[in-house]
Coordinates of C-alpha atoms and ligand atoms in Angstrom, one line a residue:
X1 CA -9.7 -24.5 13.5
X2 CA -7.1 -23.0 16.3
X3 CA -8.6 -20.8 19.3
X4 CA -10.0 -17.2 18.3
X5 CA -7.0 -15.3 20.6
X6 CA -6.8 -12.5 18.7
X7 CA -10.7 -11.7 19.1
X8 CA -10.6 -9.7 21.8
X9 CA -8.2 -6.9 21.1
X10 CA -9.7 -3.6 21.2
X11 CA -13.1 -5.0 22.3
X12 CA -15.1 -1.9 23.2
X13 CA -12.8 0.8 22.4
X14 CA -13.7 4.4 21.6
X15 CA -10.9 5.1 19.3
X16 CA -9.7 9.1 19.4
X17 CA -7.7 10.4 16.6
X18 CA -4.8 12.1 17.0
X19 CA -4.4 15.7 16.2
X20 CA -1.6 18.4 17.5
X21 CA -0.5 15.4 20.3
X22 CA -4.1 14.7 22.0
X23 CA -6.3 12.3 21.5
X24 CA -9.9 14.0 20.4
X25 CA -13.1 13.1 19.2
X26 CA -14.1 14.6 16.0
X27 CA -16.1 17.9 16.9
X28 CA -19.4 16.8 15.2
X29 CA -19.1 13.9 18.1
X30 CA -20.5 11.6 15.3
X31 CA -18.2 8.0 15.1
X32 CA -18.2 5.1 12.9
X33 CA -18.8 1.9 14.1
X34 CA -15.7 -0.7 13.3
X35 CA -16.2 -4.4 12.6
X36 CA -14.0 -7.7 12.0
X37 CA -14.5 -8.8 8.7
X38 CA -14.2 -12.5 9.7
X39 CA -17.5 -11.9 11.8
X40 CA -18.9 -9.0 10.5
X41 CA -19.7 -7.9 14.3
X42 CA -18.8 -4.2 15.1
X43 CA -16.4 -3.9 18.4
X44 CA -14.8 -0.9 18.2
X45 CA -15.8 3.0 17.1
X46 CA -13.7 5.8 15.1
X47 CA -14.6 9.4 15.0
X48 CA -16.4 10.7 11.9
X49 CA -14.5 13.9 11.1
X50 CA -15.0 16.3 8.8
X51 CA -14.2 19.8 7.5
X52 CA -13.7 21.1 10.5
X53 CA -11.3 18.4 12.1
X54 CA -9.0 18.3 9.0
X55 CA -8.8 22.0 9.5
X56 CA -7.2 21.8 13.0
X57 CA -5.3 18.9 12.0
X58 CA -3.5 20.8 8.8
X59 CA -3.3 24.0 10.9
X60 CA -1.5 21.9 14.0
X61 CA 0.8 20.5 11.5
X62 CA 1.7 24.2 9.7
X63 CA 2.3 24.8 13.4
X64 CA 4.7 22.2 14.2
X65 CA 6.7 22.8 10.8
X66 CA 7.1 26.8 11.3
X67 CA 7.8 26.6 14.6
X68 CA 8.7 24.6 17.7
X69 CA 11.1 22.3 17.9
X70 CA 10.4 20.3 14.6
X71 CA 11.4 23.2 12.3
X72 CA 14.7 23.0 14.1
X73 CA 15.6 19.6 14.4
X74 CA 18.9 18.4 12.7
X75 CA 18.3 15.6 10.7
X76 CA 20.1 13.4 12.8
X77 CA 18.1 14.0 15.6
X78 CA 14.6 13.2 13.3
X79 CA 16.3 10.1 12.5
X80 CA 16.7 9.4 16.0
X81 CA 12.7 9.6 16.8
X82 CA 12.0 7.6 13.6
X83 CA 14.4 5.1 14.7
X84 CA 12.5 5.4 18.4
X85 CA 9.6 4.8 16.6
X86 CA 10.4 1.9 15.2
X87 CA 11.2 0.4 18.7
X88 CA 8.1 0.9 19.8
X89 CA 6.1 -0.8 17.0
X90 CA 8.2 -3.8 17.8
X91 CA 7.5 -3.4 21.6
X92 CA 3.8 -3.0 20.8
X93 CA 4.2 -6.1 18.0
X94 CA 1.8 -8.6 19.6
X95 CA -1.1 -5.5 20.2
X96 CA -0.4 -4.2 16.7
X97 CA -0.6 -7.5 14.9
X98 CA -3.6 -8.6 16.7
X99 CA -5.8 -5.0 15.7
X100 CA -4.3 -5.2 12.4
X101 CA -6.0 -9.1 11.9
X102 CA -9.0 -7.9 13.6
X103 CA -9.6 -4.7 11.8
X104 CA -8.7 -6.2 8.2
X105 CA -9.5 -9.8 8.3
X106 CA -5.9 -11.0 7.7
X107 CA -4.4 -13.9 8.9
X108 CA -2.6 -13.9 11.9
X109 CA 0.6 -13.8 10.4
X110 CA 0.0 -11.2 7.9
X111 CA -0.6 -9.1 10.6
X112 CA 2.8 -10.0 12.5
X113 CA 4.7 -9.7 8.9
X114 CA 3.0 -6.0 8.6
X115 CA 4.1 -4.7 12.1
X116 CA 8.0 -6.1 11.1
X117 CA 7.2 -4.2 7.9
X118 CA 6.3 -1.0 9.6
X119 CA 9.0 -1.2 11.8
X120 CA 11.4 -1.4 9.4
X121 CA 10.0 1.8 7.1
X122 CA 10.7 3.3 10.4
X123 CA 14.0 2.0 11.1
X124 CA 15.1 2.2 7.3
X125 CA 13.7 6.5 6.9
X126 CA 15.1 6.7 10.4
X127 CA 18.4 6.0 9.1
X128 CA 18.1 8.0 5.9
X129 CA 17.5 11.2 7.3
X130 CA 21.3 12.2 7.4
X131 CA 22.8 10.6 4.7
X132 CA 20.6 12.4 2.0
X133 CA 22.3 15.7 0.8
X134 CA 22.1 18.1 -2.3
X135 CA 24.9 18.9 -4.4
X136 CA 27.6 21.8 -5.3
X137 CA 26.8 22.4 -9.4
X138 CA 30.1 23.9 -11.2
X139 CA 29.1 27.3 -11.9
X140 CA 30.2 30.6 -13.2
X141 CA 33.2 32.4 -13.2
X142 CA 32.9 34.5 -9.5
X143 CA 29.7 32.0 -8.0
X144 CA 29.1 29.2 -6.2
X145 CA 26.1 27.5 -6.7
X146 CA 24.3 24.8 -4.7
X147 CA 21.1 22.6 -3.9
X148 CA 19.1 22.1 -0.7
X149 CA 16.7 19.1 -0.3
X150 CA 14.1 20.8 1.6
X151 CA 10.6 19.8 2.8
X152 CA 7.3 20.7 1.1
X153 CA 6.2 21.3 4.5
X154 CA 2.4 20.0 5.4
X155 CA 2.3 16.2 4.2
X156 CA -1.2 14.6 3.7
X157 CA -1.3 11.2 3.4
X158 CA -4.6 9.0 2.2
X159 CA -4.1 5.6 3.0
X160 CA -6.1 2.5 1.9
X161 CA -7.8 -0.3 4.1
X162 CA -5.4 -3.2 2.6
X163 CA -2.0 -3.1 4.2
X164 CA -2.7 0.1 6.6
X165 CA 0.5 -0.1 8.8
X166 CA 3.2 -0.6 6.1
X167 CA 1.4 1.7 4.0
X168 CA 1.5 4.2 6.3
X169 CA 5.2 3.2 7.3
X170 CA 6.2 3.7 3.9
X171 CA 4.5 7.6 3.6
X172 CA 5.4 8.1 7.3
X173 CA 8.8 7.5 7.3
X174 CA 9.8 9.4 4.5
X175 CA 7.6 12.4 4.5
X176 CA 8.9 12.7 8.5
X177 CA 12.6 11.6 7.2
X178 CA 12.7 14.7 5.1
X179 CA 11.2 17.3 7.7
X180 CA 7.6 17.7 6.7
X181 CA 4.8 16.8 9.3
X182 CA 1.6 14.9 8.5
X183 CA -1.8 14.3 8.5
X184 CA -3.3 10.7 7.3
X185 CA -5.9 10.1 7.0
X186 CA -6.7 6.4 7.0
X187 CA -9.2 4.6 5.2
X188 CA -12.5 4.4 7.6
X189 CA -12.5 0.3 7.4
X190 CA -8.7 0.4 8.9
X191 CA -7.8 3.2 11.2
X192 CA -6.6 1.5 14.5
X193 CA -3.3 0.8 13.9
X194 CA -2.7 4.5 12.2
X195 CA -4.3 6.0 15.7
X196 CA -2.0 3.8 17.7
X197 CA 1.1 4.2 15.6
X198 CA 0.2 8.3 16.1
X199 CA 0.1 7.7 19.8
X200 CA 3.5 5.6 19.9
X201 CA 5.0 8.7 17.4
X202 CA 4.4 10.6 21.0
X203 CA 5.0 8.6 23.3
X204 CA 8.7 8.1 20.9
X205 CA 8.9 11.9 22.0
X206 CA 7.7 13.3 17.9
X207 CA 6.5 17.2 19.0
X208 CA 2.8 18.0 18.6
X209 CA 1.5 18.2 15.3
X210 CA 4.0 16.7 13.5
X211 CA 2.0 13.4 13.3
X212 CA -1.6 13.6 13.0
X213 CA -4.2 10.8 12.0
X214 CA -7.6 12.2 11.5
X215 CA -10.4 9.6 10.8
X216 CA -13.5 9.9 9.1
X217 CA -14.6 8.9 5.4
X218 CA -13.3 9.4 1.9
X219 CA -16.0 11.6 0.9
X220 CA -15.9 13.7 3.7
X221 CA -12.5 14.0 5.7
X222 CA -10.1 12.6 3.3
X223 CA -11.9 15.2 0.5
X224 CA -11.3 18.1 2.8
X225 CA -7.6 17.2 3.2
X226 CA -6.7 16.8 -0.5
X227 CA -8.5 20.3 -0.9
X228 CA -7.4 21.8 2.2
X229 CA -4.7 25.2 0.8
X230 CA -2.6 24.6 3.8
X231 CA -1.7 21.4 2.5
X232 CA 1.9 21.3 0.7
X233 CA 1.6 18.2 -0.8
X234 CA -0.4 14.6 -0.9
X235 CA 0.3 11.1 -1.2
X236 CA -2.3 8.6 -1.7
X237 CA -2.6 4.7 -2.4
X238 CA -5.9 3.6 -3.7
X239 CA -8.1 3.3 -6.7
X240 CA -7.5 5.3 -9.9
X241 CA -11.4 6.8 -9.5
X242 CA -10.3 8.4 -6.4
X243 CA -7.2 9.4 -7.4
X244 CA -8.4 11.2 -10.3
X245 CA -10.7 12.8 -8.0
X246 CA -7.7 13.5 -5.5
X247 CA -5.4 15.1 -8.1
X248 CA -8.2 17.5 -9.3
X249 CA -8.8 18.6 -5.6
X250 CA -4.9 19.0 -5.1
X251 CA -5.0 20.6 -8.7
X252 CA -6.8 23.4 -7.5
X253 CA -4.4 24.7 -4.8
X254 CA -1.3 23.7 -7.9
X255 CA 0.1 21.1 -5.2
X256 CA 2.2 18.7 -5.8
X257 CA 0.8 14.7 -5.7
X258 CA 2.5 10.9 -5.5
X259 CA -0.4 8.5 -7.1
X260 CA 0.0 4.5 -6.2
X261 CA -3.3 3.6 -7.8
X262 CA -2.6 -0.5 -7.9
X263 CA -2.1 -3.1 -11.2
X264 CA -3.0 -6.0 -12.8
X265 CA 0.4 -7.3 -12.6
X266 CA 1.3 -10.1 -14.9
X267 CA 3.9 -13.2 -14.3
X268 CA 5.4 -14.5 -17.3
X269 CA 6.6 -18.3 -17.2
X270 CA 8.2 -19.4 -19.7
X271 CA 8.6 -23.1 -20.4
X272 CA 12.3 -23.2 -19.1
X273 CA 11.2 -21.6 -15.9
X274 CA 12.5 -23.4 -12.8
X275 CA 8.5 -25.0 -12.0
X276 CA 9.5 -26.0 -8.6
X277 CA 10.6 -22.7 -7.5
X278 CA 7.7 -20.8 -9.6
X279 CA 4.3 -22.6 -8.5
X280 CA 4.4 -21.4 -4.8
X281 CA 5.2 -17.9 -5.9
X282 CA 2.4 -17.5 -8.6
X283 CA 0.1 -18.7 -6.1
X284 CA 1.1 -16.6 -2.8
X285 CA 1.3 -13.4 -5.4
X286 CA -2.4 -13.1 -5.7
X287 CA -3.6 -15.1 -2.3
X288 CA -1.6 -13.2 0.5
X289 CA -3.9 -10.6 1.9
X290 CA -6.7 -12.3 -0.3
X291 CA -5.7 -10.5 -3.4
X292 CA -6.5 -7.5 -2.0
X293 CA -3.0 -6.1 -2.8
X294 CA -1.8 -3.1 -5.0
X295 CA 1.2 -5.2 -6.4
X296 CA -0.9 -8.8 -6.4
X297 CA 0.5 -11.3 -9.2
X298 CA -3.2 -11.1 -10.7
X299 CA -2.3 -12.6 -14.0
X300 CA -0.2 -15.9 -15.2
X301 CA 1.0 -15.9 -18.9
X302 CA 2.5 -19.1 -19.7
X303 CA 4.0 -20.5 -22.4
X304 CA 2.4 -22.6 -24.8
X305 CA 4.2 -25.8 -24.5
X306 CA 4.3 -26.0 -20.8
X307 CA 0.5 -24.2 -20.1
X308 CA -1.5 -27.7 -19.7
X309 CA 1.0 -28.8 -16.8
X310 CA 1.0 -25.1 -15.2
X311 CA -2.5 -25.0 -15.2
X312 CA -2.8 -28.3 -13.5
X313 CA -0.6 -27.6 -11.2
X314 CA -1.9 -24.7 -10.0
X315 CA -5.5 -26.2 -10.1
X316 CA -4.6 -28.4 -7.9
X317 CA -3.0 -25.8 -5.5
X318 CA -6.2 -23.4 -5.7
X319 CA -8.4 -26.7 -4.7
X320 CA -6.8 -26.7 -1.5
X321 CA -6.8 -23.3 -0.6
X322 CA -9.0 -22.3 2.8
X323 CA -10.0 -18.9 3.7
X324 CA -11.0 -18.6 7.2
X325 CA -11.3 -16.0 10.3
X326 CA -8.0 -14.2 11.4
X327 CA -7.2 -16.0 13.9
X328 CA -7.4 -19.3 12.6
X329 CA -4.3 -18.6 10.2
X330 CA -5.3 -20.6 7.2
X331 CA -4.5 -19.4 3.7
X332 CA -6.2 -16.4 3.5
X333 CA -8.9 -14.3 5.4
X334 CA -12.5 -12.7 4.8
X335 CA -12.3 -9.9 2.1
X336 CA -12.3 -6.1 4.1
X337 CA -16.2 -5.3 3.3
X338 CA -19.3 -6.4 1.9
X339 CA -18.9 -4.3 -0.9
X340 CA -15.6 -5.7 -1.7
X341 CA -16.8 -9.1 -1.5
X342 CA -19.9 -7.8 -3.9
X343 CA -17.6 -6.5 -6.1
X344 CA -15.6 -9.6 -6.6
X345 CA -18.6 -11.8 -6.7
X346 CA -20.0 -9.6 -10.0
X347 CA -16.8 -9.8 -11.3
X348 CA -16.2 -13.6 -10.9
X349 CA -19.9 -13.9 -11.8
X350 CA -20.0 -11.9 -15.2
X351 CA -16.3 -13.7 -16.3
X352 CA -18.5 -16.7 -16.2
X353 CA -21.3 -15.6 -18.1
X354 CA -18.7 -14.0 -20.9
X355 CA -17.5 -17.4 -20.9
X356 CA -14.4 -17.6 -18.7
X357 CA -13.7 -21.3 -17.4
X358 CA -13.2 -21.8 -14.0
X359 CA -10.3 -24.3 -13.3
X360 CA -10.7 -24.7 -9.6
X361 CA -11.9 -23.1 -6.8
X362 CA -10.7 -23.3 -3.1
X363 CA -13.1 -23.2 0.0
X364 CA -14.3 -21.2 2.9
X365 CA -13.8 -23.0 6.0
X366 CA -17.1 -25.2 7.2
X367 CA -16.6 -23.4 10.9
X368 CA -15.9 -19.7 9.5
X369 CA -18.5 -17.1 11.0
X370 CA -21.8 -17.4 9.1
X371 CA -21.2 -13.1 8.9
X372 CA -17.8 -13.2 8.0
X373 CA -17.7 -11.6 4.1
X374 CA -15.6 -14.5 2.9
X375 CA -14.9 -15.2 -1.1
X376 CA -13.2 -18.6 -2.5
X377 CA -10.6 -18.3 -3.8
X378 CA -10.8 -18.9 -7.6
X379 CA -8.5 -19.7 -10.7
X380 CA -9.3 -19.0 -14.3
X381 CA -8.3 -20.6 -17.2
X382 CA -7.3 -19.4 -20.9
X383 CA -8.5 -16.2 -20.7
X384 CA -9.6 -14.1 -23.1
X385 CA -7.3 -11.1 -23.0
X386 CA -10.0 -8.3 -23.9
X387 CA -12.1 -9.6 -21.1
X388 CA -12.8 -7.6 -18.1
X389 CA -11.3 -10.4 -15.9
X390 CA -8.4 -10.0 -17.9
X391 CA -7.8 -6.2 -18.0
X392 CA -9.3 -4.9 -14.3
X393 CA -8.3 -5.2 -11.2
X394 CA -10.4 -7.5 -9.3
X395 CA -8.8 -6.9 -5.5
X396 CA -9.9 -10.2 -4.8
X397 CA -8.0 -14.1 -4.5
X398 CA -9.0 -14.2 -8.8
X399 CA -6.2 -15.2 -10.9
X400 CA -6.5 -15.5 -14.5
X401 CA -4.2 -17.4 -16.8
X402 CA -3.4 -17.0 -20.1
X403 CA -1.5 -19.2 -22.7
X404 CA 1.1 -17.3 -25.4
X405 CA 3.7 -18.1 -28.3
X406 CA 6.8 -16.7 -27.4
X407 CA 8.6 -13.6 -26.2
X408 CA 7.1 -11.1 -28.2
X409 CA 3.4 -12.2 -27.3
X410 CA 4.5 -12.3 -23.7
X411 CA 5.4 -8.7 -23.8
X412 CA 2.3 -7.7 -25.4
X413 CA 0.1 -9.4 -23.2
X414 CA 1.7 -8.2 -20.4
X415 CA 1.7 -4.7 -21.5
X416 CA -2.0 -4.9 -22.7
X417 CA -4.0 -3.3 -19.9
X418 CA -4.0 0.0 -18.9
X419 CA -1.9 -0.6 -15.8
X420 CA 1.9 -1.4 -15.1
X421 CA 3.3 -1.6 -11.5
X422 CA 4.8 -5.0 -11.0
X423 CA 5.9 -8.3 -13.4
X424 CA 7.5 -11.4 -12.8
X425 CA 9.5 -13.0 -15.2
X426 CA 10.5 -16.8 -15.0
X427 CA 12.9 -17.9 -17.2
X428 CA 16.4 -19.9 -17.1
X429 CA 17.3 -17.9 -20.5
X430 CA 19.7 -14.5 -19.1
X431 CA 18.9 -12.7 -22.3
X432 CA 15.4 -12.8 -22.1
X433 CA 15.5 -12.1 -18.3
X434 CA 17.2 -8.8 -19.6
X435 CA 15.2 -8.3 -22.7
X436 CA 11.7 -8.9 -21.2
X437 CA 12.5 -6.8 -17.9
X438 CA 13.5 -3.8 -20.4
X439 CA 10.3 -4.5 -22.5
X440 CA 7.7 -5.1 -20.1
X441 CA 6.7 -1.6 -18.6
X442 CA 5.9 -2.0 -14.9
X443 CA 7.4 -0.1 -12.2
X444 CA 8.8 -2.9 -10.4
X445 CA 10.0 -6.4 -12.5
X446 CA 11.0 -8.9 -10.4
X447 CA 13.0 -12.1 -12.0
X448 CA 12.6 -15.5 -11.2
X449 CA 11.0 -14.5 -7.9
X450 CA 7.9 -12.0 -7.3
X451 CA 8.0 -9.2 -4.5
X452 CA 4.7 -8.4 -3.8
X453 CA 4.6 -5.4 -1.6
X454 CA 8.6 -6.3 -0.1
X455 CA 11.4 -4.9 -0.5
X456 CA 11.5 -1.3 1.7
X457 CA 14.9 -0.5 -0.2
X458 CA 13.1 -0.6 -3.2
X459 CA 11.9 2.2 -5.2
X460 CA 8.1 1.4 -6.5
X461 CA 5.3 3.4 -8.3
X462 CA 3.9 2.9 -11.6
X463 CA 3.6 3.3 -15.1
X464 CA 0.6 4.3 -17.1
X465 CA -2.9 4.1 -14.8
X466 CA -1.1 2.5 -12.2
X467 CA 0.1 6.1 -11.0
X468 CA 3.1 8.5 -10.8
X469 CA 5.6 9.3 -8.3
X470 CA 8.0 7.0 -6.3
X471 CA 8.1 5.3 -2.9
X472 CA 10.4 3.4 -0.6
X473 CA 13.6 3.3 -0.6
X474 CA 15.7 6.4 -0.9
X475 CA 13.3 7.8 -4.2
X476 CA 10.8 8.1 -1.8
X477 CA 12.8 10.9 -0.2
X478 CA 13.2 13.0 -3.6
X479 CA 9.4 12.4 -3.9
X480 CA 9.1 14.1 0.0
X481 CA 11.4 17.0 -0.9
X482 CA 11.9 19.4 -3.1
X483 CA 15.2 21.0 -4.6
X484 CA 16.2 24.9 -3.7
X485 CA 18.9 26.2 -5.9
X486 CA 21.1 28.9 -4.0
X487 CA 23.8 31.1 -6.0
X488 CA 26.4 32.7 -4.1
X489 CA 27.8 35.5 -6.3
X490 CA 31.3 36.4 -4.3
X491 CA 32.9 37.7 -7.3
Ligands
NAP1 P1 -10.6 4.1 -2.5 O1 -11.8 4.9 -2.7 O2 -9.5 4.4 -3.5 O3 -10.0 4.4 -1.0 C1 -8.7 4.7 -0.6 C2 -8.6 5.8 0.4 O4 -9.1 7.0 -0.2 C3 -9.4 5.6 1.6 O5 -8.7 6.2 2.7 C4 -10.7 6.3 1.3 O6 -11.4 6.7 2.5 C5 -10.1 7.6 0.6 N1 -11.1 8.3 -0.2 C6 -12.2 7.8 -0.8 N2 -12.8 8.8 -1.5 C7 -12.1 9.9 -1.3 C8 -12.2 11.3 -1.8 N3 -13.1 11.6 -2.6 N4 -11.2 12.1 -1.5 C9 -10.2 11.8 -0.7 N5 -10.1 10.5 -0.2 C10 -11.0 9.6 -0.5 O7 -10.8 2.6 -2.5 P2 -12.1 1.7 -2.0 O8 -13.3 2.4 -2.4 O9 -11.9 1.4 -0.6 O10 -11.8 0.4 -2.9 C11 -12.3 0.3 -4.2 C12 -11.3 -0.3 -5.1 O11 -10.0 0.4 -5.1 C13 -10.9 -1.7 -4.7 O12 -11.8 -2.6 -5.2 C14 -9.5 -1.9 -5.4 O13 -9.6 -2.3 -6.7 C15 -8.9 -0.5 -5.3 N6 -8.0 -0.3 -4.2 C16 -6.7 -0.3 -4.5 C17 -5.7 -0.2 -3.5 C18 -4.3 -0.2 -3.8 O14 -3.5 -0.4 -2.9 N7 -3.9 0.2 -5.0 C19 -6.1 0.0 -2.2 C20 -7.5 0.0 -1.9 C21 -8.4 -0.1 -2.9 P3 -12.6 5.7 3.0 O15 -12.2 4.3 2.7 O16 -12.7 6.0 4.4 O17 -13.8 6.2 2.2
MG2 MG1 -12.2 -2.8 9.8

């Protein structure tokens, strides 16, 4: 196993958050301690705010959006900052990369392909920011009408522990693209690189308050933002419990909401499928970031007639797979908690006892950190579709496969859980590419290749449980805006 370099970023660190351009403690003075999954040793702190801090934070941001030099900005002149921005993650790459791995266990290069992803939500919003426009709508005899894309005003973003610097990117970018300002609120296992993209957002020259990152838990600060009045509108990635509980607290106050609430996402090979070009897909779709990814490729369906040599195949892949510390780079990394890791051992655990057959399983490195919350990676065969291994999300490096009888069982299959936010589709036939892409109801399908998480051009959201609402590309930026309608009666 390579050198631990990475171990020592952050070492120590108080963490402030960021609210209305200064770095402050939350006002109970109360912090949470942050530790490196691969270890499970704390080395850093986070403040534990609360109702009081979220306050200041949304009222900082109102602030900045009714007045100062925010509310004036041309859009060209926003895009400029984002596109600043975006400099200075790449500047900051090596730092960025290196809290990300600590923070959230990923491998090393994880954490260098989420700081290039960041950079680029910046980079892509900052270039946006001019080039979206409403329209002029034929009208009446004697008016002209027309429509303004303007900004719902206070953003407030919740943002999960998985991929924290692209997610944010992605909310980031566009809410700031479209004029609104911010608060995140990240989740309390992965806050540094939200705090130090806030500081680069001022050090980029972004005016107070339009870029605030308040930390603290769920329960606590990120429930006092989704029910804070001041609050125009929220975004949120996570898990459909909390979104549910998000929407209700946004429901009160009649605001607005974008819901990513993650998938089972299926892959459907079919026995034409180019095999070659499939395998390492299927397997990187549900090991990158240890399967703890919204858009993971948590489910195989293959054809009948090619499912004993796909199976195999990828048995023998999952055998070799390693999970290890960060900076050691293997396959994958520790999972983000101990509760996580709990939750996929009971899940793994109670497939087995329904009677689930387990067709390989990888390994955790002999010299990983005894306290590092590490699970194997682990490959299901033939599953029963009803099962719950079948049908939840696991968040874990689980795969299930599944055998079917032609196109019409495929769809079904991959239609029959409650979620739909990504599919893959592997097939050499172009009329099935078309039909099954139609059929299968997913926000994202991908064809003969599987995107999980890429693609910043590209609108994504989901269908059913999966969530509402649009991000990246330029749907994101309807999603951050709103339409005004303005007559001009002239007569
Ligand atoms: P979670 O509860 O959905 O957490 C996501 C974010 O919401 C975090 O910032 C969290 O803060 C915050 N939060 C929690 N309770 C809140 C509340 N009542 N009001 C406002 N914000 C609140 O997810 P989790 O508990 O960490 O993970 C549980 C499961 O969710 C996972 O096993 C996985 O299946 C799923 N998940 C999905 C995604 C995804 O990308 N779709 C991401 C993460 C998790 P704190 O973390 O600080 O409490
Ligand atoms: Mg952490």
């Amino acid at each position: 196993m390579g050198q631990h370099l990475l171990t020592t970023v952050a070492e120590g660190r108080a963490f402030m958050q960021v609210i209305d351009g200064k770095a402050v403690d939350a006002i109970s003075g109360q912090r949470i301690d942050v530790a490196c999954p691969s270890d499970g040793k704390v080395f850093a702190s986070i403040p534990a705010s609360g109702v009081q801090d979220v306050d200041l934070a949304v009222q900082a941001a109102r602030r900045a959006f009714e007045e100062g030099p925010w509310a004036r900005m041309p859009a060209v002149e926003r895009g400029r900052l984002l596109a600043r921005l975006s400099r200075l993650i790449e500047k900051n790459a090596d730092e960025l990369a290196a809290l990300e791995s600590r923070d959230t266990g990923k491998p090393a290069r994880q954490g260098r392909a989420d700081v290039a992803g960041a950079a680029r939500y910046y980079e892509f919003y900052g270039g946006a920011c001019d080039k979206i426009h409403g329209d002029t709508i034929p009208f009446l005899d004697g008016y002209t009408a027309l429509t303004l894309r303007e900004p719902h005003g206070v953003v407030a973003g919740i943002i999960p522990w998985n991929y924290p610097l692209q997610i944010l990117g992605r909310v980031a970018g566009a809410a700031l693209a479209m004029g609104n300002t911010l608060v995140v609120k990240p989740a309390e296992d992965a806050s540094l690189t939200a705090i130090r993209v806030a500081e680069l957002a001022l050090e980029a020259g972004f005016p107070a308050g339009a870029f605030n990152v308040v930390t603290g838990y769920g329960s606590d600060a990120g429930a006092a933002l989704s029910a804070h009045p001041d609050v125009d509108y929220v975004t949120f990635t996570g898990s459909p419990a909390t979104g549910t509980a998000i929407q209700q607290a946004a429901a009160v106050n009649n605001r607005g909401v974008t819901m990513e609430l993650g998938g089972k996402s299926p892959q459907i090979v079919f026995a034409d499928a180019d095999l070659d070009k499939a395998l390492p897909v299927l397997v990187n779709a549900i090991i990158q970031n240890g399967g703890q990814t919204c858009s993971a490729g948590s489910r195989v369906l293959i054809e009948r007639p090619v499912y004993g040599k796909v199976s195999a195949a990828l048995a023998e892949r999952f055998a070799k797979l390693v999970a290890g510390p960060h900076d050691a780079d293997l396959d994958l990394g520790a999972l983000i908690n101990p509760k996580q890791r709990a939750r996929v051992a009971a899940m793994v655990a109670e497939a087995e006892e329904a009677g689930a057959k387990v067709l390989a399983r990888g390994a955790i490195h002999k010299d990983a950190p005894q306290g590092g919350w590490y699970h194997v990676p682990t490959l299901f065969g033939a599953v029963d579709p009803a099962s719950a291994i079948a049908r939840e999300e696991v968040f874990g490096p689980v795969l299930a496969l599944f055998a079917f009888d032609g196109e019409e069982e495929a769809v079904r299959l991959a239609n029959g859980t409650e979620y739909g936010l990504v599919a893959g589709v592997w097939t050499a036939d172009g009329g099935r590419q078309h039909r099954v892409a139609k059929h299968v109801r997913a926000g994202q399908v991908f064809v003969n290749g599987y995107g999980a998480g890429g693609g910043i051009e590209l609108p994504f959201g989901g269908f059913k449980r999966s969530g509402h609402g649009r991000e990246k590309g330029f749907e994101a930026l309807y999603d951050m805006s709103a339409t005004k309608t303005v007559v001009f009666n002239h007569g």
